[in-house]
Amino acid sequence: MDAANTPEITFLKASTSKIDSVDFENLTFGNVFTDHMLVCDFKDGQWQSPIIKPYEPFLIDPSAKVFHYGQAIFEGMKAYRDADDQVWLFRPDQNMDRFNKSATRLAMPEVPESLFIGGLQQLVAIEKAWVKGGKGNSLYIRPFMIAIGSGVIAQPSTQYRFMIILSPAKSYYSGEVKVIIAEHYSRAANGGIGAAKAAGNYSAQFYPTKLANEQGFQQIIWTDDATHTKLEEAGTMNVFFRINDTLITAPTSERILDGVTRKSLIDLAQKEGIAVEVRSLTVAELVQAAQEGSLKEMFGAGTAAVVSPIKGFQYQDHYYELTPQEQPMALFLKEKLTNIQYKLEDDPFGWTVHV
């Protein structure tokens, strides 16, 4: 973006840094945060002056509409340090576009590029020391917006707070996971907010996921709300299926999040000559492929984990274990994508943005 359009951001430097107290080799995802955060309020119909200040709690009215009517959205992004000690973002424009689509769906104000990208660039530049080098290390970026207007009348807020917080990260998920296919609970419905990264989407998943965990499964593969016959997402990730040598993933819709990792993997696969079908895959097709042996791989795709291989799935009390592949497509694509993110290979798509 044009630096001239970046808003004047007040910077209040933290008196001390906690970076030296952090064990970067043993991080729990999303538990440790950097020294500073970006804050910008929306009121009187316009965005106010943004500020980068020390990471700290803040006061909010008990009647704030975020507590009562759930106006809350967020994004998940990462920054990476390459072998030349340079820091890079990955497709931040896509996260900004999706953030603003989420905002529109929840009757919240859009965040201008100058604030979202410009503020993000400045915050990450200030916190560069937290972006550790080495493949697998990254800085997780969490932009979010909440309704801070007071009053419990059921209508959209007139005041909002946009914030960005940063968290050093290593790999989110480790190893392969077992999943169960949803037959009753739904992640989202037509006409709903499934395509938005709204906080309520995730809280609604917690209970059915808890039930799945109690049965020994790490995640749920969500199915369509109307018939529970179409495979849609895996946990909080988009999901891919490899049948023979073709990758299949569901099209985006009102129920399915337009994942940045998802679309990047599709583009990468096609560039590598891998057949990709963006279509609904039915549970019946999946079971048949598993029975016939043509189901080679299943994997989730998202910012935090990048790619998360699925070891097997259960449907109607029958568990199907996948045969390990000598050359997994999931790991091949993950390697290709992370090599671009860490600048270990050329970026033919122009996805990486220097900080």
PDB file of C-alpha atoms in Angstrom, residues 103-303:
ATOM      1  CA  ALA A 103     -17.822  -6.521   9.375  1.00  0.00           C
ATOM      2  CA  THR A 104     -20.507  -5.864   6.771  1.00  0.00           C
ATOM      3  CA  ARG A 105     -22.333  -9.100   7.654  1.00  0.00           C
ATOM      4  CA  LEU A 106     -22.422  -8.136  11.331  1.00  0.00           C
ATOM      5  CA  ALA A 107     -23.482  -4.524  10.644  1.00  0.00           C
ATOM      6  CA  MET A 108     -20.103  -3.183  11.752  1.00  0.00           C
ATOM      7  CA  PRO A 109     -18.027  -0.473  10.007  1.00  0.00           C
ATOM      8  CA  GLU A 110     -15.369  -1.507   7.503  1.00  0.00           C
ATOM      9  CA  VAL A 111     -11.763  -0.799   8.452  1.00  0.00           C
ATOM     10  CA  PRO A 112      -9.924   1.248   5.789  1.00  0.00           C
ATOM     11  CA  GLU A 113      -6.783  -0.204   4.211  1.00  0.00           C
ATOM     12  CA  SER A 114      -4.701   2.640   5.608  1.00  0.00           C
ATOM     13  CA  LEU A 115      -5.627   1.542   9.138  1.00  0.00           C
ATOM     14  CA  PHE A 116      -5.712  -2.234   8.695  1.00  0.00           C
ATOM     15  CA  ILE A 117      -2.592  -2.719   6.559  1.00  0.00           C
ATOM     16  CA  GLY A 118      -0.820   0.491   7.533  1.00  0.00           C
ATOM     17  CA  GLY A 119      -1.382  -0.049  11.253  1.00  0.00           C
ATOM     18  CA  LEU A 120      -0.431  -3.709  10.964  1.00  0.00           C
ATOM     19  CA  GLN A 121       2.811  -2.840   9.164  1.00  0.00           C
ATOM     20  CA  GLN A 122       3.795  -0.324  11.827  1.00  0.00           C
ATOM     21  CA  LEU A 123       2.945  -2.614  14.734  1.00  0.00           C
ATOM     22  CA  VAL A 124       4.865  -5.575  13.305  1.00  0.00           C
ATOM     23  CA  ALA A 125       7.820  -3.297  12.504  1.00  0.00           C
ATOM     24  CA  ILE A 126       7.919  -2.184  16.148  1.00  0.00           C
ATOM     25  CA  GLU A 127       7.737  -5.800  17.357  1.00  0.00           C
ATOM     26  CA  LYS A 128      10.196  -7.282  14.814  1.00  0.00           C
ATOM     27  CA  ALA A 129      12.338  -8.788  17.563  1.00  0.00           C
ATOM     28  CA  TRP A 130       9.436 -11.107  18.417  1.00  0.00           C
ATOM     29  CA  VAL A 131       9.510 -12.649  14.932  1.00  0.00           C
ATOM     30  CA  LYS A 132      11.999 -15.453  15.441  1.00  0.00           C
ATOM     31  CA  GLY A 133      13.890 -16.981  12.537  1.00  0.00           C
ATOM     32  CA  GLY A 134      13.782 -20.605  11.510  1.00  0.00           C
ATOM     33  CA  LYS A 135      11.087 -22.522   9.683  1.00  0.00           C
ATOM     34  CA  GLY A 136       8.144 -23.193  11.960  1.00  0.00           C
ATOM     35  CA  ASN A 137       8.599 -19.998  13.960  1.00  0.00           C
ATOM     36  CA  SER A 138       6.272 -17.097  13.230  1.00  0.00           C
ATOM     37  CA  LEU A 139       4.429 -14.183  14.745  1.00  0.00           C
ATOM     38  CA  TYR A 140       0.699 -14.821  14.891  1.00  0.00           C
ATOM     39  CA  ILE A 141      -1.334 -11.682  14.174  1.00  0.00           C
ATOM     40  CA  ARG A 142      -4.850 -11.253  15.558  1.00  0.00           C
ATOM     41  CA  PRO A 143      -6.795  -8.237  14.254  1.00  0.00           C
ATOM     42  CA  PHE A 144     -10.254  -8.013  15.791  1.00  0.00           C
ATOM     43  CA  MET A 145     -13.158  -5.636  16.295  1.00  0.00           C
ATOM     44  CA  ILE A 146     -15.766  -5.499  19.044  1.00  0.00           C
ATOM     45  CA  ALA A 147     -18.857  -3.391  19.693  1.00  0.00           C
ATOM     46  CA  ILE A 148     -18.145  -1.122  22.661  1.00  0.00           C
ATOM     47  CA  GLY A 149     -21.267   1.051  22.518  1.00  0.00           C
ATOM     48  CA  SER A 150     -23.301   0.865  25.732  1.00  0.00           C
ATOM     49  CA  GLY A 151     -26.943  -0.088  26.160  1.00  0.00           C
ATOM     50  CA  VAL A 152     -28.858  -3.349  25.988  1.00  0.00           C
ATOM     51  CA  ILE A 153     -31.381  -2.421  23.312  1.00  0.00           C
ATOM     52  CA  ALA A 154     -31.174  -5.025  20.529  1.00  0.00           C
ATOM     53  CA  GLN A 155     -29.666  -3.007  17.723  1.00  0.00           C
ATOM     54  CA  PRO A 156     -26.188  -2.520  16.250  1.00  0.00           C
ATOM     55  CA  SER A 157     -23.702  -0.515  18.251  1.00  0.00           C
ATOM     56  CA  THR A 158     -22.639   2.970  17.173  1.00  0.00           C
ATOM     57  CA  GLN A 159     -19.174   2.591  18.695  1.00  0.00           C
ATOM     58  CA  TYR A 160     -16.534  -0.043  17.949  1.00  0.00           C
ATOM     59  CA  ARG A 161     -12.944  -0.835  18.858  1.00  0.00           C
ATOM     60  CA  PHE A 162     -10.495  -2.230  16.306  1.00  0.00           C
ATOM     61  CA  MET A 163      -7.371  -3.818  17.741  1.00  0.00           C
ATOM     62  CA  ILE A 164      -4.373  -5.850  16.649  1.00  0.00           C
ATOM     63  CA  ILE A 165      -2.456  -8.041  19.080  1.00  0.00           C
ATOM     64  CA  LEU A 166       0.555 -10.231  18.312  1.00  0.00           C
ATOM     65  CA  SER A 167       1.650 -13.603  19.659  1.00  0.00           C
ATOM     66  CA  PRO A 168       4.887 -15.497  18.911  1.00  0.00           C
ATOM     67  CA  ALA A 169       4.076 -18.983  17.652  1.00  0.00           C
ATOM     68  CA  LYS A 170       5.454 -22.343  16.725  1.00  0.00           C
ATOM     69  CA  SER A 171       3.439 -25.098  14.996  1.00  0.00           C
ATOM     70  CA  TYR A 172      -0.196 -25.074  16.186  1.00  0.00           C
ATOM     71  CA  TYR A 173      -1.192 -28.724  15.767  1.00  0.00           C
ATOM     72  CA  SER A 174       1.312 -31.564  15.898  1.00  0.00           C
ATOM     73  CA  GLY A 175       0.890 -34.984  14.381  1.00  0.00           C
ATOM     74  CA  GLU A 176      -2.144 -36.481  12.683  1.00  0.00           C
ATOM     75  CA  VAL A 177      -5.680 -36.222  13.975  1.00  0.00           C
ATOM     76  CA  LYS A 178      -8.740 -38.449  14.001  1.00  0.00           C
ATOM     77  CA  VAL A 179     -12.085 -36.867  13.140  1.00  0.00           C
ATOM     78  CA  ILE A 180     -15.752 -37.733  13.377  1.00  0.00           C
ATOM     79  CA  ILE A 181     -18.283 -36.671  10.750  1.00  0.00           C
ATOM     80  CA  ALA A 182     -21.123 -34.532  12.081  1.00  0.00           C
ATOM     81  CA  GLU A 183     -24.570 -36.088  11.777  1.00  0.00           C
ATOM     82  CA  HIS A 184     -26.550 -33.716  14.000  1.00  0.00           C
ATOM     83  CA  TYR A 185     -24.716 -30.523  14.921  1.00  0.00           C
ATOM     84  CA  SER A 186     -23.976 -27.844  12.323  1.00  0.00           C
ATOM     85  CA  ARG A 187     -21.254 -25.253  12.090  1.00  0.00           C
ATOM     86  CA  ALA A 188     -23.329 -22.863   9.975  1.00  0.00           C
ATOM     87  CA  ALA A 189     -26.540 -22.557   7.964  1.00  0.00           C
ATOM     88  CA  ASN A 190     -27.582 -20.924   4.712  1.00  0.00           C
ATOM     89  CA  GLY A 191     -28.381 -17.276   5.301  1.00  0.00           C
ATOM     90  CA  GLY A 192     -26.293 -17.273   8.482  1.00  0.00           C
ATOM     91  CA  ILE A 193     -22.845 -15.967   9.343  1.00  0.00           C
ATOM     92  CA  GLY A 194     -20.766 -19.053   8.542  1.00  0.00           C
ATOM     93  CA  ALA A 195     -18.685 -17.201   5.943  1.00  0.00           C
ATOM     94  CA  ALA A 196     -17.757 -14.510   8.490  1.00  0.00           C
ATOM     95  CA  LYS A 197     -14.994 -14.884  11.050  1.00  0.00           C
ATOM     96  CA  ALA A 198     -17.443 -14.045  13.798  1.00  0.00           C
ATOM     97  CA  ALA A 199     -16.708 -14.994  17.399  1.00  0.00           C
ATOM     98  CA  GLY A 200     -20.072 -16.719  17.758  1.00  0.00           C
ATOM     99  CA  ASN A 201     -19.226 -19.233  15.033  1.00  0.00           C
ATOM    100  CA  TYR A 202     -16.449 -20.599  17.196  1.00  0.00           C
ATOM    101  CA  SER A 203     -18.287 -20.660  20.504  1.00  0.00           C
ATOM    102  CA  ALA A 204     -21.050 -22.680  18.824  1.00  0.00           C
ATOM    103  CA  GLN A 205     -18.483 -25.330  17.881  1.00  0.00           C
ATOM    104  CA  PHE A 206     -17.099 -25.834  21.356  1.00  0.00           C
ATOM    105  CA  TYR A 207     -19.831 -28.129  22.724  1.00  0.00           C
ATOM    106  CA  PRO A 208     -20.034 -30.620  19.822  1.00  0.00           C
ATOM    107  CA  THR A 209     -16.223 -30.626  19.650  1.00  0.00           C
ATOM    108  CA  LYS A 210     -16.123 -31.399  23.376  1.00  0.00           C
ATOM    109  CA  LEU A 211     -18.410 -34.383  22.744  1.00  0.00           C
ATOM    110  CA  ALA A 212     -16.108 -35.532  19.922  1.00  0.00           C
ATOM    111  CA  ASN A 213     -13.055 -35.189  22.175  1.00  0.00           C
ATOM    112  CA  GLU A 214     -14.741 -37.382  24.777  1.00  0.00           C
ATOM    113  CA  GLN A 215     -15.065 -40.081  22.119  1.00  0.00           C
ATOM    114  CA  GLY A 216     -11.352 -39.883  21.296  1.00  0.00           C
ATOM    115  CA  PHE A 217     -11.512 -37.601  18.253  1.00  0.00           C
ATOM    116  CA  GLN A 218      -9.599 -34.351  17.949  1.00  0.00           C
ATOM    117  CA  GLN A 219     -11.962 -32.623  15.545  1.00  0.00           C
ATOM    118  CA  ILE A 220     -15.282 -32.762  13.706  1.00  0.00           C
ATOM    119  CA  ILE A 221     -15.807 -32.698   9.965  1.00  0.00           C
ATOM    120  CA  TRP A 222     -18.826 -30.472   9.584  1.00  0.00           C
ATOM    121  CA  THR A 223     -21.569 -31.308   7.111  1.00  0.00           C
ATOM    122  CA  ASP A 224     -24.268 -29.133   5.545  1.00  0.00           C
ATOM    123  CA  ASP A 225     -27.017 -28.135   7.956  1.00  0.00           C
ATOM    124  CA  ALA A 226     -29.927 -29.217   5.732  1.00  0.00           C
ATOM    125  CA  THR A 227     -29.039 -32.817   4.879  1.00  0.00           C
ATOM    126  CA  HIS A 228     -25.743 -33.603   6.666  1.00  0.00           C
ATOM    127  CA  THR A 229     -24.608 -35.311   3.459  1.00  0.00           C
ATOM    128  CA  LYS A 230     -22.043 -32.787   2.136  1.00  0.00           C
ATOM    129  CA  LEU A 231     -18.601 -32.428   3.683  1.00  0.00           C
ATOM    130  CA  GLU A 232     -17.703 -28.831   4.470  1.00  0.00           C
ATOM    131  CA  GLU A 233     -15.018 -27.989   7.035  1.00  0.00           C
ATOM    132  CA  ALA A 234     -12.776 -29.757   9.556  1.00  0.00           C
ATOM    133  CA  GLY A 235     -12.870 -28.209  13.006  1.00  0.00           C
ATOM    134  CA  THR A 236     -11.885 -24.574  12.488  1.00  0.00           C
ATOM    135  CA  MET A 237     -10.160 -25.301   9.175  1.00  0.00           C
ATOM    136  CA  ASN A 238     -11.037 -25.832   5.543  1.00  0.00           C
ATOM    137  CA  VAL A 239     -10.683 -29.477   4.529  1.00  0.00           C
ATOM    138  CA  PHE A 240      -9.219 -31.261   1.494  1.00  0.00           C
ATOM    139  CA  PHE A 241      -9.690 -34.841   0.322  1.00  0.00           C
ATOM    140  CA  ARG A 242      -7.371 -36.709  -2.026  1.00  0.00           C
ATOM    141  CA  ILE A 243      -9.169 -39.400  -4.003  1.00  0.00           C
ATOM    142  CA  ASN A 244      -6.632 -41.193  -6.161  1.00  0.00           C
ATOM    143  CA  ASP A 245      -4.546 -38.241  -7.363  1.00  0.00           C
ATOM    144  CA  THR A 246      -7.263 -35.591  -7.363  1.00  0.00           C
ATOM    145  CA  LEU A 247      -7.693 -33.018  -4.600  1.00  0.00           C
ATOM    146  CA  ILE A 248     -11.275 -32.139  -3.723  1.00  0.00           C
ATOM    147  CA  THR A 249     -12.417 -29.288  -1.500  1.00  0.00           C
ATOM    148  CA  ALA A 250     -15.807 -27.684  -0.966  1.00  0.00           C
ATOM    149  CA  PRO A 251     -16.632 -24.387  -2.670  1.00  0.00           C
ATOM    150  CA  THR A 252     -16.949 -21.331  -0.467  1.00  0.00           C
ATOM    151  CA  SER A 253     -20.501 -20.364   0.392  1.00  0.00           C
ATOM    152  CA  GLU A 254     -22.545 -18.677   3.096  1.00  0.00           C
ATOM    153  CA  ARG A 255     -21.590 -21.646   5.292  1.00  0.00           C
ATOM    154  CA  ILE A 256     -17.911 -22.035   4.463  1.00  0.00           C
ATOM    155  CA  LEU A 257     -15.083 -19.638   5.270  1.00  0.00           C
ATOM    156  CA  ASP A 258     -13.015 -18.324   2.376  1.00  0.00           C
ATOM    157  CA  GLY A 259      -9.713 -19.512   3.823  1.00  0.00           C
ATOM    158  CA  VAL A 260      -6.511 -17.786   2.706  1.00  0.00           C
ATOM    159  CA  THR A 261      -4.521 -21.007   3.164  1.00  0.00           C
ATOM    160  CA  ARG A 262      -7.230 -22.902   1.274  1.00  0.00           C
ATOM    161  CA  LYS A 263      -7.091 -20.666  -1.805  1.00  0.00           C
ATOM    162  CA  SER A 264      -3.282 -20.610  -1.681  1.00  0.00           C
ATOM    163  CA  LEU A 265      -3.095 -24.419  -1.636  1.00  0.00           C
ATOM    164  CA  ILE A 266      -5.505 -24.627  -4.579  1.00  0.00           C
ATOM    165  CA  ASP A 267      -3.350 -22.234  -6.620  1.00  0.00           C
ATOM    166  CA  LEU A 268      -0.162 -24.072  -5.646  1.00  0.00           C
ATOM    167  CA  ALA A 269      -1.620 -27.484  -6.484  1.00  0.00           C
ATOM    168  CA  GLN A 270      -2.776 -26.311  -9.887  1.00  0.00           C
ATOM    169  CA  LYS A 271       0.628 -24.764 -10.590  1.00  0.00           C
ATOM    170  CA  GLU A 272       2.254 -28.112  -9.734  1.00  0.00           C
ATOM    171  CA  GLY A 273      -0.039 -29.934 -12.156  1.00  0.00           C
ATOM    172  CA  ILE A 274      -2.197 -31.539  -9.479  1.00  0.00           C
ATOM    173  CA  ALA A 275      -5.841 -32.045 -10.446  1.00  0.00           C
ATOM    174  CA  VAL A 276      -8.130 -29.989  -8.194  1.00  0.00           C
ATOM    175  CA  GLU A 277     -11.908 -30.145  -8.021  1.00  0.00           C
ATOM    176  CA  VAL A 278     -13.714 -27.425  -6.108  1.00  0.00           C
ATOM    177  CA  ARG A 279     -17.038 -29.122  -5.466  1.00  0.00           C
ATOM    178  CA  SER A 280     -19.167 -30.651  -2.758  1.00  0.00           C
ATOM    179  CA  LEU A 281     -18.010 -34.109  -1.745  1.00  0.00           C
ATOM    180  CA  THR A 282     -20.715 -36.251  -0.158  1.00  0.00           C
ATOM    181  CA  VAL A 283     -20.288 -38.450   2.867  1.00  0.00           C
ATOM    182  CA  ALA A 284     -21.399 -41.402   0.718  1.00  0.00           C
ATOM    183  CA  GLU A 285     -18.592 -40.692  -1.788  1.00  0.00           C
ATOM    184  CA  LEU A 286     -16.053 -40.442   1.016  1.00  0.00           C
ATOM    185  CA  VAL A 287     -17.122 -43.721   2.631  1.00  0.00           C
ATOM    186  CA  GLN A 288     -17.110 -45.489  -0.746  1.00  0.00           C
ATOM    187  CA  ALA A 289     -13.625 -44.149  -1.527  1.00  0.00           C
ATOM    188  CA  ALA A 290     -12.390 -45.290   1.880  1.00  0.00           C
ATOM    189  CA  GLN A 291     -13.857 -48.752   1.347  1.00  0.00           C
ATOM    190  CA  GLU A 292     -12.377 -49.044  -2.147  1.00  0.00           C
ATOM    191  CA  GLY A 293      -8.975 -47.730  -1.111  1.00  0.00           C
ATOM    192  CA  SER A 294      -9.072 -44.732  -3.441  1.00  0.00           C
ATOM    193  CA  LEU A 295      -9.192 -42.281  -0.507  1.00  0.00           C
ATOM    194  CA  LYS A 296      -5.499 -41.510  -0.099  1.00  0.00           C
ATOM    195  CA  GLU A 297      -5.443 -38.424   2.133  1.00  0.00           C
ATOM    196  CA  MET A 298      -7.519 -35.977   4.133  1.00  0.00           C
ATOM    197  CA  PHE A 299      -6.153 -32.790   5.650  1.00  0.00           C
ATOM    198  CA  GLY A 300      -7.248 -29.542   7.212  1.00  0.00           C
ATOM    199  CA  ALA A 301      -5.869 -26.207   6.016  1.00  0.00           C
ATOM    200  CA  GLY A 302      -5.660 -22.969   7.976  1.00  0.00           C
ATOM    201  CA  THR A 303      -3.373 -20.159   9.072  1.00  0.00           C
TER     202      THR A 303
END
